[in-house]
PDB file of C-alpha atoms and ligand atoms in Angstrom:
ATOM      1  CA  UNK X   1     -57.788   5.348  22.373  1.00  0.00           C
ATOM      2  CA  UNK X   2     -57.781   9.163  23.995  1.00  0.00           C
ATOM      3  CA  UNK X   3     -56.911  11.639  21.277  1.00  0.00           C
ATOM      4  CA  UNK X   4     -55.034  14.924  22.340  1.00  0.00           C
ATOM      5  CA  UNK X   5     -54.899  17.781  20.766  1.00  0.00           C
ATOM      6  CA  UNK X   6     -52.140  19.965  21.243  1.00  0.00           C
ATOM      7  CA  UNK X   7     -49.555  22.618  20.867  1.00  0.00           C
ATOM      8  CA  UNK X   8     -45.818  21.977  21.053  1.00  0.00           C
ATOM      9  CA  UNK X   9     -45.590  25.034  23.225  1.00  0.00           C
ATOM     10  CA  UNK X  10     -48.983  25.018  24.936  1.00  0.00           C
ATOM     11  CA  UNK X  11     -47.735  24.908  28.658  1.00  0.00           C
ATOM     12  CA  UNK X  12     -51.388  23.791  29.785  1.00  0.00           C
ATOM     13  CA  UNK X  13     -51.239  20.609  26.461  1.00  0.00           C
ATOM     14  CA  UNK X  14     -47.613  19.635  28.232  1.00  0.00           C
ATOM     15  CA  UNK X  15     -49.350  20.105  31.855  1.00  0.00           C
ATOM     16  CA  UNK X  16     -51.916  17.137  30.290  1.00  0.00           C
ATOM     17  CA  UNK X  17     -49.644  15.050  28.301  1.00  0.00           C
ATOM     18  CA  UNK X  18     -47.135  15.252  31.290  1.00  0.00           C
ATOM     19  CA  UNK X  19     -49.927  14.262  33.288  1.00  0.00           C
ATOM     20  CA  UNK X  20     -51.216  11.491  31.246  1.00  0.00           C
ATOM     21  CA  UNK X  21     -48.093   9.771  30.887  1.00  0.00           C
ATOM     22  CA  UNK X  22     -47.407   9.431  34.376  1.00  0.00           C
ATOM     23  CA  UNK X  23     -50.708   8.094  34.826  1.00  0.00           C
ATOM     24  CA  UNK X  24     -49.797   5.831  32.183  1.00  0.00           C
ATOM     25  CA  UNK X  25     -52.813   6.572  29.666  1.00  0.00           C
ATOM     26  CA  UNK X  26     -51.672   5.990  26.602  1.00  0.00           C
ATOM     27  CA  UNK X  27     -52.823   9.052  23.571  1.00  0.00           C
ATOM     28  CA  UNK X  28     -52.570   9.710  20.048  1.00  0.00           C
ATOM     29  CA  UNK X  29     -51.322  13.578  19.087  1.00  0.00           C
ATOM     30  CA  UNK X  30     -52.932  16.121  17.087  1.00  0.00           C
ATOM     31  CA  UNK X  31     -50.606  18.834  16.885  1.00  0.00           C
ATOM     32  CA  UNK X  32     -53.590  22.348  16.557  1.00  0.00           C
ATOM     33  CA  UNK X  33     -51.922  25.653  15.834  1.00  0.00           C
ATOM     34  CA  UNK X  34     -55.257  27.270  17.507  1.00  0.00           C
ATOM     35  CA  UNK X  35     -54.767  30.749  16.155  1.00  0.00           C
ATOM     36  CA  UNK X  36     -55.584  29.507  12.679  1.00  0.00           C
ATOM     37  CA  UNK X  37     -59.284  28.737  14.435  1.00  0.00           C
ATOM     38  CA  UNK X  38     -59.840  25.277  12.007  1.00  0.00           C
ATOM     39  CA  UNK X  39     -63.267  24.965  12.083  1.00  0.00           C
ATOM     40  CA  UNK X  40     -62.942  21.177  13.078  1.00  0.00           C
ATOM     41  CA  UNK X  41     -61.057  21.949  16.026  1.00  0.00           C
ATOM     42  CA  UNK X  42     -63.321  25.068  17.506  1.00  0.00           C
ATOM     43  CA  UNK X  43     -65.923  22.623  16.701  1.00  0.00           C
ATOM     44  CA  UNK X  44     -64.683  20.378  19.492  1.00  0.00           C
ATOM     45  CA  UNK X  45     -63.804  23.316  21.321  1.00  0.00           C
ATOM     46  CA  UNK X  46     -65.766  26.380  21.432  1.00  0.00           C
ATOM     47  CA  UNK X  47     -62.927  28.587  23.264  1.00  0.00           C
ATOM     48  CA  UNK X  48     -61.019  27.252  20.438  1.00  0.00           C
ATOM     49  CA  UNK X  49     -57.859  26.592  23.062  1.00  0.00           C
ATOM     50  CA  UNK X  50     -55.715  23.667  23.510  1.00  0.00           C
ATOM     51  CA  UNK X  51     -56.010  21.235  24.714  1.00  0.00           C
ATOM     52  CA  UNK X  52     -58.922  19.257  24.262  1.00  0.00           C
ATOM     53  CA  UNK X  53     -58.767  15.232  24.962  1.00  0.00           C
ATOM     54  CA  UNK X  54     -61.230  13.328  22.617  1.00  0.00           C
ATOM     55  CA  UNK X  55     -62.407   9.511  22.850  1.00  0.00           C
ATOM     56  CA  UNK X  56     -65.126   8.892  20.708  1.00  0.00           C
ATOM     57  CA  UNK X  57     -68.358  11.020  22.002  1.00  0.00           C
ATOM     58  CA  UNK X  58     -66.414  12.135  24.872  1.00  0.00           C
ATOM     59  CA  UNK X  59     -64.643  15.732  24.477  1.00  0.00           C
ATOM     60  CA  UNK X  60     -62.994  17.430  27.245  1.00  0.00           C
ATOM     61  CA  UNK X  61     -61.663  20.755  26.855  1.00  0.00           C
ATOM     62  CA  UNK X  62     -59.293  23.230  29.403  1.00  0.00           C
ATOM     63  CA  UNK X  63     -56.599  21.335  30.920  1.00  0.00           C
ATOM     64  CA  UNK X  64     -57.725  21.156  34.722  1.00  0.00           C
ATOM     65  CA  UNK X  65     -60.938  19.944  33.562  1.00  0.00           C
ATOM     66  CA  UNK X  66     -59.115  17.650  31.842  1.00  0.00           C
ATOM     67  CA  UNK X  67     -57.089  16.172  34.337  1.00  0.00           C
ATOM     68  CA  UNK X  68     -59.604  16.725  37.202  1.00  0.00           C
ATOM     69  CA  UNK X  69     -61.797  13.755  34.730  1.00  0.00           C
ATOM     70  CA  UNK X  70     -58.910  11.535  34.306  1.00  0.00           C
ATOM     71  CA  UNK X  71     -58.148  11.451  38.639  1.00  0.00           C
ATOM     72  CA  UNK X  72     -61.911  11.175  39.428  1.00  0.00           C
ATOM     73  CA  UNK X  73     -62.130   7.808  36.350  1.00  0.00           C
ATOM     74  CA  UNK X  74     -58.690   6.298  37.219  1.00  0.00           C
ATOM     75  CA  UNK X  75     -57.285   5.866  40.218  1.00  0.00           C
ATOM     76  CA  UNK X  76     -53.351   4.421  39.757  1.00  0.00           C
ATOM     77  CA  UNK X  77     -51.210   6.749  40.575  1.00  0.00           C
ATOM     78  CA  UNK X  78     -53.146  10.326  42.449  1.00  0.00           C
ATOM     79  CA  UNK X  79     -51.894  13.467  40.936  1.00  0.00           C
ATOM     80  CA  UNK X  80     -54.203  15.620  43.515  1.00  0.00           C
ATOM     81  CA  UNK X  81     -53.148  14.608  46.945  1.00  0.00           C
ATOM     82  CA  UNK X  82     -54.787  12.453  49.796  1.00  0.00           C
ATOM     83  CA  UNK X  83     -56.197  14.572  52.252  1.00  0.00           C
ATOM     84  CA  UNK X  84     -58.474  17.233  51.714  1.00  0.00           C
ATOM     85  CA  UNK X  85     -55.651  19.683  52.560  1.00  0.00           C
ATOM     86  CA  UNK X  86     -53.385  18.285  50.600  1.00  0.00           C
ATOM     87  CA  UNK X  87     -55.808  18.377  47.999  1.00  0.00           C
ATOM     88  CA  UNK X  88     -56.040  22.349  48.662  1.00  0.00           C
ATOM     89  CA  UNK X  89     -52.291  22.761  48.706  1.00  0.00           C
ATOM     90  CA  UNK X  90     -52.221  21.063  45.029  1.00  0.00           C
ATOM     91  CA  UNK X  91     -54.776  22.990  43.324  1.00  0.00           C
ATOM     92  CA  UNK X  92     -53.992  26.658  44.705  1.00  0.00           C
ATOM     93  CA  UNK X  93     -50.399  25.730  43.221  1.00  0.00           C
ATOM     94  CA  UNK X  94     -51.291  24.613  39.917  1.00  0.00           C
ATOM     95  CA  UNK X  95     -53.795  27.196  39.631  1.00  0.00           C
ATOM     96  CA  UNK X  96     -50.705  29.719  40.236  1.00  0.00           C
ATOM     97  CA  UNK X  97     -48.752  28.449  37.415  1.00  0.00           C
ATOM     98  CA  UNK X  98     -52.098  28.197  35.339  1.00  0.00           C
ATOM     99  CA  UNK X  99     -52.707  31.924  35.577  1.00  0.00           C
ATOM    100  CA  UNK X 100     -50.274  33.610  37.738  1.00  0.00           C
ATOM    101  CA  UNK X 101     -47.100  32.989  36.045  1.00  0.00           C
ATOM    102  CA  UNK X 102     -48.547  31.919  32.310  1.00  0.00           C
ATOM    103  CA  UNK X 103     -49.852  35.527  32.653  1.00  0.00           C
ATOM    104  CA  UNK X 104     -46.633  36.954  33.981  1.00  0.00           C
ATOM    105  CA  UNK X 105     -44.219  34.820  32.210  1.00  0.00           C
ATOM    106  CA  UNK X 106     -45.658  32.697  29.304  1.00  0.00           C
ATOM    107  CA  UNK X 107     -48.054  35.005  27.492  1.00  0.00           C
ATOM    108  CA  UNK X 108     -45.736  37.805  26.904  1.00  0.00           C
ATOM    109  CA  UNK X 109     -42.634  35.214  26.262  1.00  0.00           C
ATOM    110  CA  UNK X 110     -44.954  33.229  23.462  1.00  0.00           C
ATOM    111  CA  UNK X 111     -46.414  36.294  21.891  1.00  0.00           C
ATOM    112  CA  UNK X 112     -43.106  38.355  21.512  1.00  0.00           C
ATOM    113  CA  UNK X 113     -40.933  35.109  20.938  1.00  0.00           C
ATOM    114  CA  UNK X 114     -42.988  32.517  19.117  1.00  0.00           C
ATOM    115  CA  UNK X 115     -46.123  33.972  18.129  1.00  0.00           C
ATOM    116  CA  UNK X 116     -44.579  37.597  16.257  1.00  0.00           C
ATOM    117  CA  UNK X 117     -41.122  35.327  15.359  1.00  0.00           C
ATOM    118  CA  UNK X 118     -43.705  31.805  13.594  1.00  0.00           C
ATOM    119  CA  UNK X 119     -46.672  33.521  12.670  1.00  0.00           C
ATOM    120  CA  UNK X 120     -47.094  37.356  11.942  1.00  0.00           C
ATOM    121  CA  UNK X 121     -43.430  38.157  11.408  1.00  0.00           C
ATOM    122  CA  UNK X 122     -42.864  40.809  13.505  1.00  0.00           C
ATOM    123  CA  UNK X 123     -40.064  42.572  15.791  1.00  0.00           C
ATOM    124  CA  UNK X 124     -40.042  41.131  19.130  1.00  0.00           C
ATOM    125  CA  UNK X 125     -40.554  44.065  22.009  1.00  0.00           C
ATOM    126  CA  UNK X 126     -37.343  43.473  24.007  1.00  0.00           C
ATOM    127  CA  UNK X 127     -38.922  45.848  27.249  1.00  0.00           C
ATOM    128  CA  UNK X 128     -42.006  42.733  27.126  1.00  0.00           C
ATOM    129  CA  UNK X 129     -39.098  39.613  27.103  1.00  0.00           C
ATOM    130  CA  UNK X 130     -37.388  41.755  30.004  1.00  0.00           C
ATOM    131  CA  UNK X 131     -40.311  42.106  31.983  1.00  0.00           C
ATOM    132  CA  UNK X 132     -41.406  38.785  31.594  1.00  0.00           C
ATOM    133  CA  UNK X 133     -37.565  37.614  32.694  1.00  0.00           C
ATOM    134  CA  UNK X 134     -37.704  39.551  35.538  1.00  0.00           C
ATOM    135  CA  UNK X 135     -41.216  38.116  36.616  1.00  0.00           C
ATOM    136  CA  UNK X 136     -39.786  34.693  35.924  1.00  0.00           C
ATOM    137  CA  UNK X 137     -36.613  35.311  38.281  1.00  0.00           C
ATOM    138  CA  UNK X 138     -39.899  36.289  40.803  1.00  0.00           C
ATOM    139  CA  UNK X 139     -41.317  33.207  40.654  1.00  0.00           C
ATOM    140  CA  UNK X 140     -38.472  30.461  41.198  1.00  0.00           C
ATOM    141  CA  UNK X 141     -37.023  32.560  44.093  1.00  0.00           C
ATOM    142  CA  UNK X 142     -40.994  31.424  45.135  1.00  0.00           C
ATOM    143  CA  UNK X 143     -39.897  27.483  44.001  1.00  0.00           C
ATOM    144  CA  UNK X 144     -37.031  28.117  45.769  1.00  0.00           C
ATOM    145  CA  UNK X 145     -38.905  28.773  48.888  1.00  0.00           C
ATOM    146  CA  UNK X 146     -41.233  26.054  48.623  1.00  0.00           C
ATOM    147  CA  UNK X 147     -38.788  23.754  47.710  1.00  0.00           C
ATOM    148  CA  UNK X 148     -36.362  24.583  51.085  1.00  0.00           C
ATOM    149  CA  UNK X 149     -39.332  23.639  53.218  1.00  0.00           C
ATOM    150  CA  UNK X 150     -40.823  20.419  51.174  1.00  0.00           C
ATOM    151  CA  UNK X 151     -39.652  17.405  48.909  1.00  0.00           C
ATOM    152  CA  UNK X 152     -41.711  18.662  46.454  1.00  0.00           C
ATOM    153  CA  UNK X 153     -43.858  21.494  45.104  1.00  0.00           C
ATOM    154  CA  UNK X 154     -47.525  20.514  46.828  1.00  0.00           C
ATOM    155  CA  UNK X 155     -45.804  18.504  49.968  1.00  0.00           C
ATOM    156  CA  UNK X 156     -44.299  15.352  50.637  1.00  0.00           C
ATOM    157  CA  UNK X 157     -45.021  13.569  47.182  1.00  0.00           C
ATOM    158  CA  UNK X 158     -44.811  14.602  43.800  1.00  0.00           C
ATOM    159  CA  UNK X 159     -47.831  15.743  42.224  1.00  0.00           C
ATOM    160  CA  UNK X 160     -49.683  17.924  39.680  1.00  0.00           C
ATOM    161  CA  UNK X 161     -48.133  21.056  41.506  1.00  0.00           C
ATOM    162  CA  UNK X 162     -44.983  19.336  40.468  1.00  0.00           C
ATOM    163  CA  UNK X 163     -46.319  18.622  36.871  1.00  0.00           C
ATOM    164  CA  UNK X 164     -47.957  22.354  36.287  1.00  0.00           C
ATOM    165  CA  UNK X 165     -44.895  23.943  37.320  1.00  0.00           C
ATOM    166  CA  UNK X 166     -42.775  21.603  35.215  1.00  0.00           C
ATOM    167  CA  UNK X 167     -44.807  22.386  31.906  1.00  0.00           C
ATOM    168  CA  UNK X 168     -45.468  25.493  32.324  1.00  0.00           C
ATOM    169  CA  UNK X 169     -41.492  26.391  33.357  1.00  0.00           C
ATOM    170  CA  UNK X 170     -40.421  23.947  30.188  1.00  0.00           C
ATOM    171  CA  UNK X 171     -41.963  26.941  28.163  1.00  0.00           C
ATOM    172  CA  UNK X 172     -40.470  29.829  29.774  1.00  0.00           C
ATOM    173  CA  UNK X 173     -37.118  28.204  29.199  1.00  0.00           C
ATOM    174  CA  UNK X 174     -37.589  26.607  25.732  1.00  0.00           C
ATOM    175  CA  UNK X 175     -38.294  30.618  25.245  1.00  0.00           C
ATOM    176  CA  UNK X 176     -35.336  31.969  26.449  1.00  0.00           C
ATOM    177  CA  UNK X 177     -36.835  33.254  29.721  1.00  0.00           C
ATOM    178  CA  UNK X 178     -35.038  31.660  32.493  1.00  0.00           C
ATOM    179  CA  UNK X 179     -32.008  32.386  34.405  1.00  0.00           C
ATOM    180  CA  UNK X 180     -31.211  29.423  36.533  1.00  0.00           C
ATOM    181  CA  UNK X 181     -28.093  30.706  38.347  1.00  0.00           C
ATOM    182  CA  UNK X 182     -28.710  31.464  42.139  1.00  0.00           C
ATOM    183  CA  UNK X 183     -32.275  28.993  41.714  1.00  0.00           C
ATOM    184  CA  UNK X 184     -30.230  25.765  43.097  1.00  0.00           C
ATOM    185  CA  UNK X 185     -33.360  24.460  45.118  1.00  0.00           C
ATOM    186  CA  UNK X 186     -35.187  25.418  41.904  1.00  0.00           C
ATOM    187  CA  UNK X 187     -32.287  23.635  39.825  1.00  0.00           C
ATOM    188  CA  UNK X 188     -32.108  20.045  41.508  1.00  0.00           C
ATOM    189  CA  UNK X 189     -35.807  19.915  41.503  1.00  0.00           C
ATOM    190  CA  UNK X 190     -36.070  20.709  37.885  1.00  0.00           C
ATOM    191  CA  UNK X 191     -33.076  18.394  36.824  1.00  0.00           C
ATOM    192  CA  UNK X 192     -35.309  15.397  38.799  1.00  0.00           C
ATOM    193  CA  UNK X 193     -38.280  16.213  36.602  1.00  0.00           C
ATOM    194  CA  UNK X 194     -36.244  16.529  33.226  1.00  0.00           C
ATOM    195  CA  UNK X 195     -35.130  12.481  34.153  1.00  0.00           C
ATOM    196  CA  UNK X 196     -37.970  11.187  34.171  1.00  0.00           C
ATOM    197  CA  UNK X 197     -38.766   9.086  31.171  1.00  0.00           C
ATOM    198  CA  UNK X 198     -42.519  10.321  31.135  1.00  0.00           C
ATOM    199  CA  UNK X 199     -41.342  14.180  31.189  1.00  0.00           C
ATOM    200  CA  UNK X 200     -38.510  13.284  28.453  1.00  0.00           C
ATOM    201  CA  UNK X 201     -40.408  13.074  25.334  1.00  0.00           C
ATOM    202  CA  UNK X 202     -41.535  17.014  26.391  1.00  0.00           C
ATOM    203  CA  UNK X 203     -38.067  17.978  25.993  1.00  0.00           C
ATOM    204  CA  UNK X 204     -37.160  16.134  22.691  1.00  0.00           C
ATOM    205  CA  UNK X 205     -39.728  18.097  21.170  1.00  0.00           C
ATOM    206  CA  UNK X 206     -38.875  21.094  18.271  1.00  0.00           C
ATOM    207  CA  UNK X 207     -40.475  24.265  16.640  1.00  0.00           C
ATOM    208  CA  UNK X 208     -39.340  24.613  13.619  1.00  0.00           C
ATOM    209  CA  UNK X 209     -37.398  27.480  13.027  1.00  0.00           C
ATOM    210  CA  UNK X 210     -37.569  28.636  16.424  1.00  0.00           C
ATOM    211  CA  UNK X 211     -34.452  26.177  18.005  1.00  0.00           C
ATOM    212  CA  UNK X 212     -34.239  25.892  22.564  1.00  0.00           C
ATOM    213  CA  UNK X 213     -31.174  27.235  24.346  1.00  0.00           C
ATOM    214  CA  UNK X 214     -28.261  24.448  24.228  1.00  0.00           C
ATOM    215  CA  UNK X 215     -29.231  24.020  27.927  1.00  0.00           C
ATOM    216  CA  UNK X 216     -32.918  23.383  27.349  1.00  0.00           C
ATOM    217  CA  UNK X 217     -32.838  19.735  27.475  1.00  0.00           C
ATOM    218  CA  UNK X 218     -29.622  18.953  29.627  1.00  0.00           C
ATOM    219  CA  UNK X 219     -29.749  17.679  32.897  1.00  0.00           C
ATOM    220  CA  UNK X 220     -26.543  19.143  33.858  1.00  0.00           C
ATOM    221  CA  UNK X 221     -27.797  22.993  33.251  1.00  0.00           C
TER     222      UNK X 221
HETATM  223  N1  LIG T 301     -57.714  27.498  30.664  1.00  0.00           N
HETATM  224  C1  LIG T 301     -57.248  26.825  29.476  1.00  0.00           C
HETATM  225  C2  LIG T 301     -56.241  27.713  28.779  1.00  0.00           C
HETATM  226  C3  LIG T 301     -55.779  27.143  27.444  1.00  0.00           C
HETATM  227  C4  LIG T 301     -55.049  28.171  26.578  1.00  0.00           C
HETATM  228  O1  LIG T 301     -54.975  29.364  26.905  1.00  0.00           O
HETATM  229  N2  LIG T 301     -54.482  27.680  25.452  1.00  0.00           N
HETATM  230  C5  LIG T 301     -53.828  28.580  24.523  1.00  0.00           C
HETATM  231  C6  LIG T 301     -52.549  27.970  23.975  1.00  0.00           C
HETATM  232  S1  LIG T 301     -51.352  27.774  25.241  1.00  0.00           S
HETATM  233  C7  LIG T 301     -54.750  28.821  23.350  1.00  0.00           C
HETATM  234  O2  LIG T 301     -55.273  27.897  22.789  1.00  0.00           O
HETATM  235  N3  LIG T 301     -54.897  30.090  22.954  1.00  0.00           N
HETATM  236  C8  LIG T 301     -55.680  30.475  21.821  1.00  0.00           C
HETATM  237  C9  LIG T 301     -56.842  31.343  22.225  1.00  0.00           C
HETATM  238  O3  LIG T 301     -57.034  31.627  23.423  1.00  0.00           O
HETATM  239  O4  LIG T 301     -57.574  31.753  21.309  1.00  0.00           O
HETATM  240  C10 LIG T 301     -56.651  25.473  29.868  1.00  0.00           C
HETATM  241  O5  LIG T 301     -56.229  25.296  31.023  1.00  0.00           O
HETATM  242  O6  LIG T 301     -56.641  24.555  29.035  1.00  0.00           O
END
């Protein structure tokens, strides 16, 4: 069986174990706090990032790797798209998520709101969390935009566009960072992803001592 290990607030581990359910590949987790650099784990993975996917010999590390490995060895369900421009569509999008807006929105949110809060105890900057709100607002009026011209983030079917944006948004608002008011497009999209039973087990997950908006999990939000 695939091993993954993970972080519960990793947007790029919930982009793969998003992905792997809905391809239906069943995984054990191994939650990795990779700041504390375990030797084990940076032994798998030299970056020392999660997440890496183990099955015996086989270790595969950074997320679009990852899933690019699973599409090309299993073909129920494509994530990627069926025609080459499709296919182009897909990856410029989740490659936007990936570093646009985890460099924008995630980073900043995680270090002043998890990372200084969970680990090194320190006081949050509030201009950073701002910033990063403001960048977030940025990006779904861009979902919005997408999403008033397709059924769904890549095109006409639902994809790992859909599933980058969907993990790496989770974070943001598990964080704090979103402001869904005026994002209805945005909203209705997000409320289909948060009912689906393979997205579901994302949202029952918990830090401790660092609790989600009431909203975080609600389909009505
Ligand atoms: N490009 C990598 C990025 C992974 C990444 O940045 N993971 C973060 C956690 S969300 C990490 O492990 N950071 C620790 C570090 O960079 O030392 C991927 O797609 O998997």
């Amino acid at each position: 069986m695939w091993r993954l290990y993970h972080f519960t607030l990793c947007p790029f581990s919930r982009k793969v174990r998003f992905a792997l359910a809905v391809k239906g590949v069943t995984h054990e987790l191994v939650q990795e706090r990779p700041w504390e650099k375990r030797p084990a784990f940076t032994a798998l993975n030299p970056a020392g990032q999660t997440p890496v996917l183990q099955r015996d010999a086989l270790v595969l590390s950074d997320s679009t790797a990852i899933l690019e490995h699973i599409e090309e060895t299993l073909e129920r369900t494509p994530l990627i798209g069926s025609t080459a421009e499709d296919r182009a569509e897909t990856r410029r999008l989740s490659a936007w998520f990936d570093q646009k807006f985890y460099a924008e929105v995630n980073a900043p949110l995680l270090g002043e709101r998890m990372y200084k809060r969970a680990v090194v105890r320190g006081t949050p900057d509030g201009g950073i969390i701002r910033a990063a709100s403001r960048m977030a607002d940025m990006h779904l009026d861009y979902i919005d935009f997408l999403l008033e011209r397709r059924a769904w983030l890549g095109g006409g079917q639902f994809g790992l566009a859909d599933i980058a944006a969907a993990a790496h948004l989770s974070v943001a608002d598990y964080l704090a960072g979103l402001e869904w008011d005026g994002h209805e497009p945005a909203k209705t999209w997000y409320s289909a992803i948060k009912s689906r039973p393979t997205f579901r087990p994302l949202l029952a997950e918990r830090l401790e001592g660092l609790p989600p908006p009431q909203h975080y999990d609600k389909l009505d939000f």
